[in-house]
Structures are given as structure tokens and as C-alpha cells.
């Protein structure tokens, strides 16, 4: 009778072990499936973010390239104004500089 009880106990242990293996296998499958899902979600999120950044870049690029002509014209006007201002300042100071140079050249120190 002890051998039958021992056999029954062994059989119960084998059944419990098989059930445990099935639970572990199922848990691994769930984990693997969830990891795949997480990876796919992350890839989709990266793709969306990349698209968003590219759209912003293209928008900024179009804004700056569209205004480059106006910026160029504005800089040309500013440069021309500065040149005119410098010519005017030079023409106002020119007689004084000529007089000063003439004075130093013609004055003899003894």
C-alpha cells in the first residue's frame, strides 16, 4: 500500500511539474508578445517624431529661403546707406585734414 501511495505522490509531482512548465511557457509567450508590441509601438513613435521634426525643418527652411531675397535687398540698402554716410563724413572732415597736413608739411621746426 505504501508503494501505491508513493506512486500516487510521484504522479502528483509529475503532474504539478508539467502544469508549472505550461504556466512558465505561457508566461514567456505573453512576455515575448508584449516585448514585440512595445518594440513596434516604440518604432512607430520614433517614426512619428522623426516626421514631425522633418516637417518643422522643412517649414523653417522654406521660411528662411523665402526671405533670403528680402534679406539680401535689405542688406544692400543698409550697406549703401552706410557708404553714403561715410562719404558724407569724409567730405565734411576732408578740408580740416588737408589743412592740418599742409600745416605740418610747410612748418619747419628749428
Coordinates of C-alpha atoms in Angstrom, one line a residue, residues 10-110:
X10 CA 5.2 10.8 -7.6
X11 CA 2.4 11.1 -10.2
X12 CA 1.1 14.2 -8.5
X13 CA 4.5 15.7 -8.5
X14 CA 5.0 15.0 -12.2
X15 CA 1.6 16.5 -13.0
X16 CA 2.4 19.6 -10.9
X17 CA 5.7 19.9 -12.7
X18 CA 4.0 19.7 -16.1
X19 CA 1.5 22.3 -15.0
X20 CA 4.3 24.6 -13.8
X21 CA 6.1 24.2 -17.1
X22 CA 2.9 25.1 -19.0
X23 CA 2.5 28.2 -16.8
X24 CA 6.1 29.2 -17.4
X25 CA 5.8 28.6 -21.1
X26 CA 2.6 30.7 -21.3
X27 CA 4.2 33.5 -19.3
X28 CA 7.2 33.5 -21.6
X29 CA 4.9 33.7 -24.6
X30 CA 3.0 36.6 -23.1
X31 CA 6.3 38.4 -22.3
X32 CA 7.6 37.8 -25.8
X33 CA 4.4 39.1 -27.3
X34 CA 4.4 42.2 -25.1
X35 CA 8.0 42.9 -26.0
X36 CA 7.2 42.7 -29.7
X37 CA 4.3 45.1 -29.1
X38 CA 6.4 47.5 -27.2
X39 CA 9.1 47.4 -29.9
X40 CA 6.5 48.1 -32.6
X41 CA 5.0 51.0 -30.6
X42 CA 8.4 52.5 -30.0
X43 CA 9.3 52.3 -33.7
X44 CA 6.0 53.9 -34.6
X45 CA 6.6 56.7 -32.0
X46 CA 10.1 57.3 -33.4
X47 CA 8.8 57.4 -36.9
X48 CA 6.1 59.9 -36.0
X49 CA 8.6 62.1 -34.1
X50 CA 11.1 62.0 -37.0
X51 CA 8.3 63.0 -39.4
X52 CA 7.3 65.9 -37.1
X53 CA 11.0 67.1 -36.9
X54 CA 11.4 66.8 -40.6
X55 CA 8.2 68.8 -41.2
X56 CA 9.4 71.5 -38.8
X57 CA 12.8 71.6 -40.5
X58 CA 11.2 72.0 -44.0
X59 CA 9.0 74.7 -42.7
X60 CA 11.9 76.7 -41.2
X61 CA 13.9 76.1 -44.3
X62 CA 11.1 77.4 -46.6
X63 CA 10.7 80.4 -44.3
X64 CA 14.4 81.3 -44.3
X65 CA 15.0 80.7 -48.0
X66 CA 11.8 82.6 -49.0
X67 CA 13.0 85.6 -47.1
X68 CA 16.6 85.4 -48.3
X69 CA 15.8 87.7 -51.2
X70 CA 14.3 90.3 -49.0
X71 CA 17.2 90.0 -46.6
X72 CA 19.7 90.4 -49.4
X73 CA 17.9 93.6 -50.6
X74 CA 17.7 94.9 -47.1
X75 CA 21.4 94.4 -46.6
X76 CA 22.2 96.1 -49.9
X77 CA 20.2 99.1 -48.9
X78 CA 21.8 99.3 -45.4
X79 CA 25.3 98.9 -47.0
X80 CA 24.6 101.7 -49.5
X81 CA 23.3 103.9 -46.7
X82 CA 26.4 103.3 -44.6
X83 CA 28.7 104.0 -47.6
X84 CA 26.8 107.3 -48.2
X85 CA 27.2 108.2 -44.5
X86 CA 30.9 107.5 -44.6
X87 CA 31.4 109.6 -47.8
X88 CA 29.5 112.5 -46.2
X89 CA 31.5 112.3 -43.0
X90 CA 34.8 112.1 -45.1
X91 CA 33.8 115.1 -47.2
X92 CA 33.0 117.2 -44.0
X93 CA 36.3 116.3 -42.4
X94 CA 38.4 116.5 -45.6
X95 CA 39.1 120.2 -45.6
X96 CA 40.3 120.1 -41.9
X97 CA 42.6 117.1 -42.7
X98 CA 44.0 118.8 -45.7
X99 CA 44.7 122.0 -43.7
X100 CA 46.3 120.1 -40.9
X101 CA 48.5 118.1 -43.3
X102 CA 49.5 121.3 -45.2
X103 CA 50.4 123.0 -41.9
X104 CA 52.6 120.1 -40.8
X105 CA 54.3 119.8 -44.1
X106 CA 55.0 123.5 -44.5
X107 CA 56.0 124.2 -41.0
X108 CA 59.7 124.0 -40.3
X109 CA 60.9 123.2 -36.9
X110 CA 64.2 124.7 -35.8

